[in-house]
Short mmCIF file of C-alpha atoms and ligand atoms in Angstrom, two decimals:
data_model
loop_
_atom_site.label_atom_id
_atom_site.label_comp_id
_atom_site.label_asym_id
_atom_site.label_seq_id
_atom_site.Cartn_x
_atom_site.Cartn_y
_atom_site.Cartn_z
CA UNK A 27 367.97 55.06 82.51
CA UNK A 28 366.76 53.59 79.17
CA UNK A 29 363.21 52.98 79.00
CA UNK A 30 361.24 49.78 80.90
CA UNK A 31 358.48 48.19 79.48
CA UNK A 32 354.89 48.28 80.88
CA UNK A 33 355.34 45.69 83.15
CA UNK A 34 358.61 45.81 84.48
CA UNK A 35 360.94 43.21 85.38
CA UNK A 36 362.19 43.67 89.47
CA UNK A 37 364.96 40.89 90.19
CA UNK A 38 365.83 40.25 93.67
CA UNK A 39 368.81 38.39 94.53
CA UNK A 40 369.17 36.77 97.70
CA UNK A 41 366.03 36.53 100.37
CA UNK A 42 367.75 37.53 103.49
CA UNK A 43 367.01 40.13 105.59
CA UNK A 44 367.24 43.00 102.96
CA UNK A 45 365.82 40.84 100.09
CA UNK A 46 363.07 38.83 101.26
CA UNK A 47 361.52 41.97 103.08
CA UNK A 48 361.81 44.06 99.64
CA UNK A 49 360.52 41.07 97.75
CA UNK A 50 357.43 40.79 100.23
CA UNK A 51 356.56 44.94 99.79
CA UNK A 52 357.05 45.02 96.60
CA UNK A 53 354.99 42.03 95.47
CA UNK A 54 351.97 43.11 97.72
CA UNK A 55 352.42 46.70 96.18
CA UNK A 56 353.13 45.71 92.41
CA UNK A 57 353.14 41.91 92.01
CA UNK A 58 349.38 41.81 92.98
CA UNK A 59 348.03 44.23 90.52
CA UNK A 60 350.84 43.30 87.61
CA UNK A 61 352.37 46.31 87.90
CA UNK A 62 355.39 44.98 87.70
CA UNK A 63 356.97 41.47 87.76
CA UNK A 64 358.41 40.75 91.29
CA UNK A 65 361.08 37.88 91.18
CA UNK A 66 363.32 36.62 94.05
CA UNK A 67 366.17 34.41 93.42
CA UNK A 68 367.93 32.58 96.57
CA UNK A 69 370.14 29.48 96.70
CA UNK A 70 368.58 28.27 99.66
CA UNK A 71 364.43 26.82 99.45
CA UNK A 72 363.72 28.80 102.52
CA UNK A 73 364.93 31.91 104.63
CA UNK A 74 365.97 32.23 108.30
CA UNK A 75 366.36 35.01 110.07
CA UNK A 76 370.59 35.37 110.32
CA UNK A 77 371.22 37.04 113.58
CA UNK A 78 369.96 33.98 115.16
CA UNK A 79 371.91 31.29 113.51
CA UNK A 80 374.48 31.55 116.48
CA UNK A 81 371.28 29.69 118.44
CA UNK A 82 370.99 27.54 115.37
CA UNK A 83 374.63 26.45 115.86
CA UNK A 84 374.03 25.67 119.19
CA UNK A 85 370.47 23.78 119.09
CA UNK A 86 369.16 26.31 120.99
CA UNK A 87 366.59 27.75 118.28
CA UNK A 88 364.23 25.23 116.47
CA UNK A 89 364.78 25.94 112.49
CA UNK A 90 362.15 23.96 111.23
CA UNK A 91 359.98 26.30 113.34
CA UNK A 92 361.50 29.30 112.36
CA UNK A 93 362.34 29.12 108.36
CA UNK A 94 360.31 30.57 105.94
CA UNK A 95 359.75 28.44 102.89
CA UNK A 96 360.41 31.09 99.77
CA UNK A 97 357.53 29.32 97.26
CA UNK A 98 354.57 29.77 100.32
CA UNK A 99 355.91 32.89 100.80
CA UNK A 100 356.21 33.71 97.31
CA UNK A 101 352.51 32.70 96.84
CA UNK A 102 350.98 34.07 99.27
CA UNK A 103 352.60 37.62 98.41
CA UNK A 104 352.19 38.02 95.06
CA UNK A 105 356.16 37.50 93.71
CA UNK A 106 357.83 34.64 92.04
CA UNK A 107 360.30 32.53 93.55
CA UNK A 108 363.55 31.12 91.45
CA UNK A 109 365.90 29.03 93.57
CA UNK A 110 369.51 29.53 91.95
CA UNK A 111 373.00 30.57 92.68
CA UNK A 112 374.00 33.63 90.67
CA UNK A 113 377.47 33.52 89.35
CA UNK A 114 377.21 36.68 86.85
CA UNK A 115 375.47 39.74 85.78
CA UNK A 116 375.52 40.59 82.19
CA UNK A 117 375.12 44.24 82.16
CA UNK A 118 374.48 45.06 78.42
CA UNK A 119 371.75 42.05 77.91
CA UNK A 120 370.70 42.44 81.53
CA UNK A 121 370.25 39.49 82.49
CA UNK A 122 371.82 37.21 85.13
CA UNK A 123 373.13 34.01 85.07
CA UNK A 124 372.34 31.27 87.66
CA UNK A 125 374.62 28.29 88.11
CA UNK A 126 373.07 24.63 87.38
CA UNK A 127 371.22 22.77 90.04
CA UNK A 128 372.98 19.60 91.03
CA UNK A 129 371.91 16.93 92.96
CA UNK A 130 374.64 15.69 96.08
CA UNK A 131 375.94 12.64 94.34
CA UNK A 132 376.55 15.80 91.10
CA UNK A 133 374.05 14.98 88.74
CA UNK A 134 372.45 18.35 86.90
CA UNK A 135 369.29 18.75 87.99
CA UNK A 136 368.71 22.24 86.66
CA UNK A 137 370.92 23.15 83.37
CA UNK A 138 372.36 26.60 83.87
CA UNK A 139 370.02 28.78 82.96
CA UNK A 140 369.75 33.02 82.51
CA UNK A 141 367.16 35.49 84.05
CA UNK A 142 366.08 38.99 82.44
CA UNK A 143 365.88 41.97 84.42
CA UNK A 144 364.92 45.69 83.90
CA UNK A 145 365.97 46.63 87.63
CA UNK A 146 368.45 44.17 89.58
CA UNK A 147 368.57 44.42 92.99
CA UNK A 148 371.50 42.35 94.32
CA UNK A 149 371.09 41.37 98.36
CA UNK A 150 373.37 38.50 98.37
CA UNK A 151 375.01 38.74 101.73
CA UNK A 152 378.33 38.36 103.09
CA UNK A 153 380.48 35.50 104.93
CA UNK A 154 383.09 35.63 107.01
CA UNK A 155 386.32 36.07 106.14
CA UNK A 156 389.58 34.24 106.61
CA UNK A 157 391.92 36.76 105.01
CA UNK A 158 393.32 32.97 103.21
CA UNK A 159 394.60 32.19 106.90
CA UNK A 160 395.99 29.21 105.98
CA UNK A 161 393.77 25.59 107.10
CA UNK A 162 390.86 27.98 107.92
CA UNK A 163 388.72 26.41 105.14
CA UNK A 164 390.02 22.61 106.13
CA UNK A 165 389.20 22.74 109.83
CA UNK A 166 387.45 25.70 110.80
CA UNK A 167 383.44 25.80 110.83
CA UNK A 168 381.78 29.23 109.69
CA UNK A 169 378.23 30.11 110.26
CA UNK A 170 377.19 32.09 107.89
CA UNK A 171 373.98 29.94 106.03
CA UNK A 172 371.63 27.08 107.66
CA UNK A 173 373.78 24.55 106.60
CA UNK A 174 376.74 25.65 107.87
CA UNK A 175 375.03 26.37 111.31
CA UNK A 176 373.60 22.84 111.14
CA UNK A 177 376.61 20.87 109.77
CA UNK A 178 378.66 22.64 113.20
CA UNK A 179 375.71 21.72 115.26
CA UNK A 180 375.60 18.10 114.16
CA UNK A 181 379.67 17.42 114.80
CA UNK A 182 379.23 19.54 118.21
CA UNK A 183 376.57 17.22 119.35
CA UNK A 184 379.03 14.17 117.75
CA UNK A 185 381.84 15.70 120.28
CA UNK A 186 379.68 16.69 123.15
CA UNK A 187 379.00 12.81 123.37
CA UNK A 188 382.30 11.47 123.52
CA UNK A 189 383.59 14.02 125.75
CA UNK A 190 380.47 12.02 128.02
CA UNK A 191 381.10 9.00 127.08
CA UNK A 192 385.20 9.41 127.27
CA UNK A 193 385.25 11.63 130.48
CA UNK A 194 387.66 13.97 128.25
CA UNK A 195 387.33 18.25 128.56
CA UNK A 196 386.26 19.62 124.87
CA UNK A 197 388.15 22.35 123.64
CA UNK A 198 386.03 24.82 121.49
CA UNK A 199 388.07 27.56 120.05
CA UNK A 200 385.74 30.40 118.22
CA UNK A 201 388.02 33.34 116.09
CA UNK A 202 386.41 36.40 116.25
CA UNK A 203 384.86 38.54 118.63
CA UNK A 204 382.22 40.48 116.73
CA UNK A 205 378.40 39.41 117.24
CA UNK A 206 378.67 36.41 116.11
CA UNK A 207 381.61 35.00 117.73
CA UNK A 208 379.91 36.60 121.01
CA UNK A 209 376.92 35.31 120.98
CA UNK A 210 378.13 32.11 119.99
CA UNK A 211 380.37 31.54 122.52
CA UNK A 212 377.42 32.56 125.31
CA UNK A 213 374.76 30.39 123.64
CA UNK A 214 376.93 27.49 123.33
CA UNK A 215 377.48 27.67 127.46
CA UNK A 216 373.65 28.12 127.91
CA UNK A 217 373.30 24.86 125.99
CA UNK A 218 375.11 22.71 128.19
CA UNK A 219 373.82 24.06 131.13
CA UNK A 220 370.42 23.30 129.52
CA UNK A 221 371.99 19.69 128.63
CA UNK A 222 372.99 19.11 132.55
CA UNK A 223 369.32 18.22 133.10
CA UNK A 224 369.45 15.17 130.48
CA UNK A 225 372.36 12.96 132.39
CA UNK A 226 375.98 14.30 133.00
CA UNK A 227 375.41 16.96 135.86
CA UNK A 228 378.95 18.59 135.21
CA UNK A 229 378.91 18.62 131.63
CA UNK A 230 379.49 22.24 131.20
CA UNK A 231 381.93 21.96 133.17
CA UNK A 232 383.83 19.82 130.26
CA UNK A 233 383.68 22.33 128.13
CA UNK A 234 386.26 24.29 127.34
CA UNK A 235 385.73 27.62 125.71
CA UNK A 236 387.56 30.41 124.30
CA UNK A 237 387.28 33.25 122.10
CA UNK A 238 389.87 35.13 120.14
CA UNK A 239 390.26 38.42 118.91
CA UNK A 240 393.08 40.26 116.99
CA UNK A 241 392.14 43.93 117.72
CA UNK A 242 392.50 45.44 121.48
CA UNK A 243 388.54 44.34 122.74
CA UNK A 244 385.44 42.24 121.58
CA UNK A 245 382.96 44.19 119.79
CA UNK A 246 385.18 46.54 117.97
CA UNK A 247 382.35 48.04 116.26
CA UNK A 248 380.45 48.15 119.20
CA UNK A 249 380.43 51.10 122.02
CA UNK A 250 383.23 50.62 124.32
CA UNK A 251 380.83 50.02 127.10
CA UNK A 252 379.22 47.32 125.34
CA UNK A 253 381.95 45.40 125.00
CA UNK A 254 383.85 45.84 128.17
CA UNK A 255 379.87 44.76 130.04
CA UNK A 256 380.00 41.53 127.33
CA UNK A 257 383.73 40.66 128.13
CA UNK A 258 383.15 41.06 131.65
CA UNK A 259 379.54 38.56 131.46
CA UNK A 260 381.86 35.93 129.36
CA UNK A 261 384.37 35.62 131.68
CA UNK A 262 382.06 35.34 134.21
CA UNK A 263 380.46 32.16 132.58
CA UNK A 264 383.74 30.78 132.26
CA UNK A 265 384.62 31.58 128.90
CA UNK A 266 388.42 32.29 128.07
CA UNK A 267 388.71 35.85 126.26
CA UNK A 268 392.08 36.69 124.19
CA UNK A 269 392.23 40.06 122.65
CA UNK A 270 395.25 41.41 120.98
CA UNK A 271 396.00 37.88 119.48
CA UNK A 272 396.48 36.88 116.15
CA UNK A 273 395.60 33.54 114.36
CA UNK A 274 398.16 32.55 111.51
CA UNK A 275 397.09 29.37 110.77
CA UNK A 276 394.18 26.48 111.69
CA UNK A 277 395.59 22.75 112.24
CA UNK A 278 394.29 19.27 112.91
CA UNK A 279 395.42 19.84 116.86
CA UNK A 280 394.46 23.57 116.90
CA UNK A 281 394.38 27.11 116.20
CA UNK A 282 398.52 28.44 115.43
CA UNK A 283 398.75 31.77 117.35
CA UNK A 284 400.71 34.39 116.39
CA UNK A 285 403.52 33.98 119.12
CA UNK A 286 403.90 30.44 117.77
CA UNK A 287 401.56 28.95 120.58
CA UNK A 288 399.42 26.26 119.21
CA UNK A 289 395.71 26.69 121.42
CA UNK A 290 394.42 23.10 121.38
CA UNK A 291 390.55 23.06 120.20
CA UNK A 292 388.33 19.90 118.48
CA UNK A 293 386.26 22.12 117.63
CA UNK A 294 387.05 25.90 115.82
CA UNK A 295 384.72 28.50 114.45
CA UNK A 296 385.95 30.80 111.94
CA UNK A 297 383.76 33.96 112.53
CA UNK A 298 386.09 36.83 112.03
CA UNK A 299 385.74 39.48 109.15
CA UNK A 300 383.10 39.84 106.55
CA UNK A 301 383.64 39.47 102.57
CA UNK A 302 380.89 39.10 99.93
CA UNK A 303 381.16 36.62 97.09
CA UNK A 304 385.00 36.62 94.85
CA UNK A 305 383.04 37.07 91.77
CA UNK A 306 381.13 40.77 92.63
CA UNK A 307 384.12 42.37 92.83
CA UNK A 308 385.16 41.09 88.86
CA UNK A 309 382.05 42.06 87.18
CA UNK A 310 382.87 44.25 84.27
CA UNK A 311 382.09 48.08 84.96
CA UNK A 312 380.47 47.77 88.60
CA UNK A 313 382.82 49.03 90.99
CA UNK A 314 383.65 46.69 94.60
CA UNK A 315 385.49 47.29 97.84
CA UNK A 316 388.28 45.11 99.05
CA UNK A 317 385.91 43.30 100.48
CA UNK A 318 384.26 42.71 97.69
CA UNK A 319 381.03 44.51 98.45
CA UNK A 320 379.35 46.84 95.50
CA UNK A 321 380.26 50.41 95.93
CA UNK A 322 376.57 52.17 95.64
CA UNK A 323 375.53 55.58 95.83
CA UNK A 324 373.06 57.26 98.23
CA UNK A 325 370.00 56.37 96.25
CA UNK A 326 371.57 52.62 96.51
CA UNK A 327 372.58 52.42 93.08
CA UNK A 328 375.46 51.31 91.84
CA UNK A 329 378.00 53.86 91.02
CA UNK A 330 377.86 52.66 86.78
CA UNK A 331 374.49 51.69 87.21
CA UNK A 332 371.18 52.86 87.81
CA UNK A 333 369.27 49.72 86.68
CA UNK A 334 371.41 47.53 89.30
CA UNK A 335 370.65 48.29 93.13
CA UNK A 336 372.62 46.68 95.82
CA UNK A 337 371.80 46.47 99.33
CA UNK A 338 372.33 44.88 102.66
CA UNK A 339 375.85 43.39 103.29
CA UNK A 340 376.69 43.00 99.88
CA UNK A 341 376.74 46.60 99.00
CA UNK A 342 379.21 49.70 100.78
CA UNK A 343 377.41 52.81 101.03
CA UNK A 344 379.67 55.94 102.45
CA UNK A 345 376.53 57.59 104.10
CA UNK A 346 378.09 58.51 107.38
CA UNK A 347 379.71 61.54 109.10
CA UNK A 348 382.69 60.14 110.18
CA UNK A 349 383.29 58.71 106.04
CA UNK A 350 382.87 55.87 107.20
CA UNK A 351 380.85 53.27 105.59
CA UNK A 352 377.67 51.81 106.84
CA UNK A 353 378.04 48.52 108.87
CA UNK A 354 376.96 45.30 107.63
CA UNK A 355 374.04 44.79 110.39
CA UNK A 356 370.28 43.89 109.81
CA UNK A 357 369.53 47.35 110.95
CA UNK A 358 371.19 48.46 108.02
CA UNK A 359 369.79 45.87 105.74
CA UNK A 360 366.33 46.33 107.05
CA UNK A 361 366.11 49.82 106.28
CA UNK A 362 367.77 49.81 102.86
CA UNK A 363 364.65 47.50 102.00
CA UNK A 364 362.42 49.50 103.44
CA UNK A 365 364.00 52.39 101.51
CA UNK A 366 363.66 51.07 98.08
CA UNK A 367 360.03 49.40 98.92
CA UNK A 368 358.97 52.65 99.44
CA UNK A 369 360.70 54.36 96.57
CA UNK A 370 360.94 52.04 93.51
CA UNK A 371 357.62 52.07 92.20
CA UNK A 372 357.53 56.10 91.99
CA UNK A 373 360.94 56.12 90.16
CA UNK A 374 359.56 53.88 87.84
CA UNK A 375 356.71 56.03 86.87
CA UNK A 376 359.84 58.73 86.79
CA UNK A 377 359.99 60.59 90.16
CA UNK A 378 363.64 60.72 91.06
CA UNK A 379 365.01 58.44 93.84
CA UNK A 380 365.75 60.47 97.06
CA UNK A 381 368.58 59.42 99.36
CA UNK A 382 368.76 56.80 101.44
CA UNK A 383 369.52 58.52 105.15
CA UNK A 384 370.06 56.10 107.63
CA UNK A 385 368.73 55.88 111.18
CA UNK A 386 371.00 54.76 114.04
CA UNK A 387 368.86 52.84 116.57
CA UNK A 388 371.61 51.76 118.74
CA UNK A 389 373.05 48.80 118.83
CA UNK A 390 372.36 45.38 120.63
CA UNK A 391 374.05 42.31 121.68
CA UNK A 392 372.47 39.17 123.23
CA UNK A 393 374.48 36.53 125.74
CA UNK A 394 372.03 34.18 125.49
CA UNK A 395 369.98 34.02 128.91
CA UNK A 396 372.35 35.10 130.78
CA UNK A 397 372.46 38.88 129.80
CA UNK A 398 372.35 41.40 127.04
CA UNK A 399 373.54 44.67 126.57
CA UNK A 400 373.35 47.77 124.19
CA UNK A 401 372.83 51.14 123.05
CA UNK A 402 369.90 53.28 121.96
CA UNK A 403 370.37 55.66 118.71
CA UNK A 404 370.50 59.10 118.63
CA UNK A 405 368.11 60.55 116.93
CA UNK A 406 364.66 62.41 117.63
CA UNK A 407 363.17 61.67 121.08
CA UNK A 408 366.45 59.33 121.60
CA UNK A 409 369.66 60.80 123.37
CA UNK A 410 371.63 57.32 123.64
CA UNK A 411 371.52 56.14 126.48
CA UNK A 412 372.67 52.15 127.93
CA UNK A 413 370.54 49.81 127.86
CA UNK A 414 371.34 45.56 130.05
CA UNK A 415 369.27 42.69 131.56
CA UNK A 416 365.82 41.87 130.98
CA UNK A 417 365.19 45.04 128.88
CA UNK A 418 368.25 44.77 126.29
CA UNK A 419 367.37 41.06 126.14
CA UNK A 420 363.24 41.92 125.33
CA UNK A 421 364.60 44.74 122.57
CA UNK A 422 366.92 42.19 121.22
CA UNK A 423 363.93 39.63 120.62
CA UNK A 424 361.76 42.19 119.71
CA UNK A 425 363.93 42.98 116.48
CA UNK A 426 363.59 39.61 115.26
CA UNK A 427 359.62 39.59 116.00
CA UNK A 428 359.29 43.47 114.13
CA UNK A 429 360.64 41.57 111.27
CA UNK A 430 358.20 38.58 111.55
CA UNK A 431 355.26 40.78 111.74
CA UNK A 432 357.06 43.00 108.72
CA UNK A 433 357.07 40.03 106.97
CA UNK A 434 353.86 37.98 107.60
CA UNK A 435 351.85 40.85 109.12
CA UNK A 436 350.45 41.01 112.65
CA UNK A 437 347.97 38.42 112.77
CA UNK A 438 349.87 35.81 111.40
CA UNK A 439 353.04 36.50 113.13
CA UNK A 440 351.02 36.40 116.21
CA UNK A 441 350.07 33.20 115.81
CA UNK A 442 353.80 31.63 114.91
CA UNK A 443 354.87 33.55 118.22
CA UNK A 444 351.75 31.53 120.21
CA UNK A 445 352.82 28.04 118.23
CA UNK A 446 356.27 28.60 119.43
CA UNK A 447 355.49 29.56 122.85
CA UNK A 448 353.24 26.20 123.60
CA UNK A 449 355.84 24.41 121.58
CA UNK A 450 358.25 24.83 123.99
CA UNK A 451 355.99 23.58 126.96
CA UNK A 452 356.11 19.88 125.18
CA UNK A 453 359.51 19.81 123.49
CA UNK A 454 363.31 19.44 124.83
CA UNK A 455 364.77 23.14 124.94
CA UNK A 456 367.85 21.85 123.01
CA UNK A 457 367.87 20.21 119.57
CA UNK A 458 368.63 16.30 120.89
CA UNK A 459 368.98 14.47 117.14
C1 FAD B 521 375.48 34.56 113.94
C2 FAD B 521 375.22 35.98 113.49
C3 FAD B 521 374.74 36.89 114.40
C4 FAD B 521 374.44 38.21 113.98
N1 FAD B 521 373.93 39.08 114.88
C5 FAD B 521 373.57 40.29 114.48
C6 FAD B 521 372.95 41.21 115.39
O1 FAD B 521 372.78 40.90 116.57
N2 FAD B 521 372.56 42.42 114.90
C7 FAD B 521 372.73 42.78 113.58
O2 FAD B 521 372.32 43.88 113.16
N3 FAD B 521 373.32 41.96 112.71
C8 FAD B 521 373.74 40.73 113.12
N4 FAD B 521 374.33 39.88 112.22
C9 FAD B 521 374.56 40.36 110.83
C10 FAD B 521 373.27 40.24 110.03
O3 FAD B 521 372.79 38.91 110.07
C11 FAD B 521 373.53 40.66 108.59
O4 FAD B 521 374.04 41.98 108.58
C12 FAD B 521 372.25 40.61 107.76
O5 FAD B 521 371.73 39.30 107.73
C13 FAD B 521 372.52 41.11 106.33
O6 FAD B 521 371.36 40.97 105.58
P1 FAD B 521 371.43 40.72 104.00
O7 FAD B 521 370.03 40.68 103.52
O8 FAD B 521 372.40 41.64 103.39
O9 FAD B 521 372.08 39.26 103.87
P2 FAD B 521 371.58 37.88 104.43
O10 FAD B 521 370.58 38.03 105.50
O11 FAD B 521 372.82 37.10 104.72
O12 FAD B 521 370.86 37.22 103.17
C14 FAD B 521 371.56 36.88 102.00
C15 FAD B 521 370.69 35.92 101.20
O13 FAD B 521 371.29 35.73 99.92
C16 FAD B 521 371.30 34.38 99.59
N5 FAD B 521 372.45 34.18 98.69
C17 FAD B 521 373.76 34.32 98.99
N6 FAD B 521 374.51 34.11 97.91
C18 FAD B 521 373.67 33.84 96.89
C19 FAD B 521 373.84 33.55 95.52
N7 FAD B 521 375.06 33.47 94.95
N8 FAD B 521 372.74 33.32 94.75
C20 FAD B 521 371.50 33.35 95.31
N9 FAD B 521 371.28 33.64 96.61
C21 FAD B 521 372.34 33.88 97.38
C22 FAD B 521 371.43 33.65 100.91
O14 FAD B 521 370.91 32.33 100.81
C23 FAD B 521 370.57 34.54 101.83
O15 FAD B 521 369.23 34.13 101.83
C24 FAD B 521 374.67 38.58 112.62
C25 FAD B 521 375.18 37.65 111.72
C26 FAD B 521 375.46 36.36 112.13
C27 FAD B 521 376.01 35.35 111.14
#
């Protein structure tokens, strides 16, 4: 690559799970002694961890509690925080281009403005995707940010009263059957059995739920037995479970099947498939997947570029045996970061980057309280192996708290863990307003 000044310029984009952990090494290892200049753009003022925003949705999971506000963080490890939407990369003057801040009613707050970079890393994400299923974006929720998780939350509690109040069932129709639409559909249940204590004994009884899936079982990704143990659990709790069935279109009444059925629902989630942003896959010279992720190599460059990394769910690395590429799962995310946090700073004093090798520690799915289930890697001392109940449910929380301690170091994340736990002795376990 062409030669970096003395104090280099490291852009982040996006602080999710991939991004906000590379931003935090990276700033205690080079920020702190100016050995570089860390930055970290994100559209959002703080981070959450996204795994959990199923619990968000539901009320379940106190975000106030949980967020991470980027500026403290920023401060308090050594990077710079830029809030900002990036809508384009401009390879030859390096530099990116964030779109103007705007106030709700539309006045500019912040005039477009551009960012230099000597290394980009781009760790924007992905949403779901509705394949342009037409009505998906009119009447479908999706959960893929805080505010989408809390505008679903706020009509869901709008519904759940007047299903009270008008002693009517509510229909809540979820599309998709990977993680998220699975652990949606179980947390929402363990709400309003968690809401029968506040008034309406049988209120979980008025809720109607369903999940749909086009391929032949929930979890596709997932080990067989995973999914057939989650299926099983769901039904259990009363949810209705459609595999092999195909949405066409979302309507005012109701989700238009593929057999011409319309399935009645107030309330629909859209949380099949998984896209990053249109405008990736345009950029002049970087090459994208169909689904608009940036095709990187194994030392998570891009294929055109070595000064632009990508990683997390925004990027498509082809690092498996089966040629398959890697899925878009924290795991994966986690451990790109981690790569490159341990990497970067040598390959900018010139050692070459080694590749990325990936380390399959199973996977995990949580039903709320009422089970979990999963698989551990295979690799080393591990030999796969099943894992359900209590223990599956323990590893599951234990991910998130690895990357609370990753982020804000043992001490501190003890502490949050402690202010959580006696917070829940004096508040309401659901979110009430
Ligand atoms: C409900 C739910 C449950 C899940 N459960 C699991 C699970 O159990 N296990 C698992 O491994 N994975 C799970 N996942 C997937 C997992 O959350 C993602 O794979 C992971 O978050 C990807 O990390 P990332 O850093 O690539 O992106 P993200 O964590 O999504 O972070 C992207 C960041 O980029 C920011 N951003 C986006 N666009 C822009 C822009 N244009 N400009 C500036 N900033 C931008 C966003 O604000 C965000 O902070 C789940 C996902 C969901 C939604």
């Amino acid at each position: 690559m062409s030669k970096i000044s003395k104090c280099p310029k490291i852009l982040i984009v996006g602080g999710g799970v991939a991004g906000l952990t590379l931003a935090t090494k990276l700033g205690k290892q080079m920020g702190r002694s100016d050995r570089a200049e860390v930055t970290l753009v994100d559209r959002s003022p703080t981070h959450i961890w996204k795994p959990m925003l199923h619990a968000l949705a539901a009320g379940t999971w106190d975000a106030q509690q949980q967020q991470v506000s980027f500026l403290a963080h920023a401060r308090a490890h050594h990077f710079i925080y830029q809030p900002g939407d990036i809508c384009n990369i401009d390879r030859d003057a390096r530099e990116v281009t964030l779109a103007p801040i705007t106030l709700p009613g539309g006045e500019v707050l912040v005039q477009q403005r551009t960012l230099h970079y000597d290394v980009l890393v781009m760790a924007i994400g992905s949403r779901a995707n509705d394949f342009g299923t037409p009505g998906v974006v009119e009447h479908c929720h999706f959960i893929d940010s805080q505010i989408q998780a809390d505008t679903f939350n706020q009509t869901l509690r709008a519904r759940v009263l007047r299903s009270v109040v008008a002693n009517e069932t509510l229909h809540v129709a979820i599309v998709g059957a990977g993680a998220t639409g699975v652990e949606l559909c179980a947390e929402l249940s363990h709400l309003l059995e968690l809401a029968a204590h506040y008034g309406d004994k049988h209120i979980r009884q008025r809720l109607n739920l369903t999940l749909i899936e086009s391929a032949p079982r929930i979890l596709a990704a997932f080990p067989e037995r995973i999914s057939a143990s989650s299926a099983e659990q769901l039904r259990r709790i009363g949810v209705e479970v459609h595999v092999n069935t195909r949405v066409v279109a979302a309507e005012a009444e109701g989700l238009r099947l593929g057999d011409g059925r319309l399935l009645p629902a107030e309330l629909m989630v859209w949380a099949a498939g998984v896209k990053a942003a249109d405008w990736l896959a345009q950029l002049p010279g970087l090459q994208a997947t169909r689904a608009n992720q940036l095709l990187i190599g194994p030392t998570l460059q891009t294929l055109t570029d070595p000064s632009i990394f990508a990683i997390g769910d925004c990027a498509s690395l082809n690092a498996q045996e089966n040629g398959k590429p890697l899925p878009p799962t924290a795991q994966v995310a986690n451990q790109q970061a981690e790569h490159l946090a341990r990497h970067l700073g040598r390959w900018l004093d010139g050692t070459a980057l080694p590749p990325f090798v990936f380390r399959d520690m199973g996977s995990l799915v949580s039903l709320s309280d009422y089970n979990a289930f999963g698989t551990l890697g295979k690799f080393g001392f591990f030999r796969g192996g099943f894992l359900k109940g209590s223990f599956a449910q323990a590893s599951h929380a234990y991910l998130y708290r690895r990357q609370q301690i990753g982020l804000h170091g043992l001490r501190r994340a003890g502490v949050m863990w402690l202010a959580e736990t006696l917070n829940k002795l004096v508040r309401p376990p659901i979110r009430m307003s």
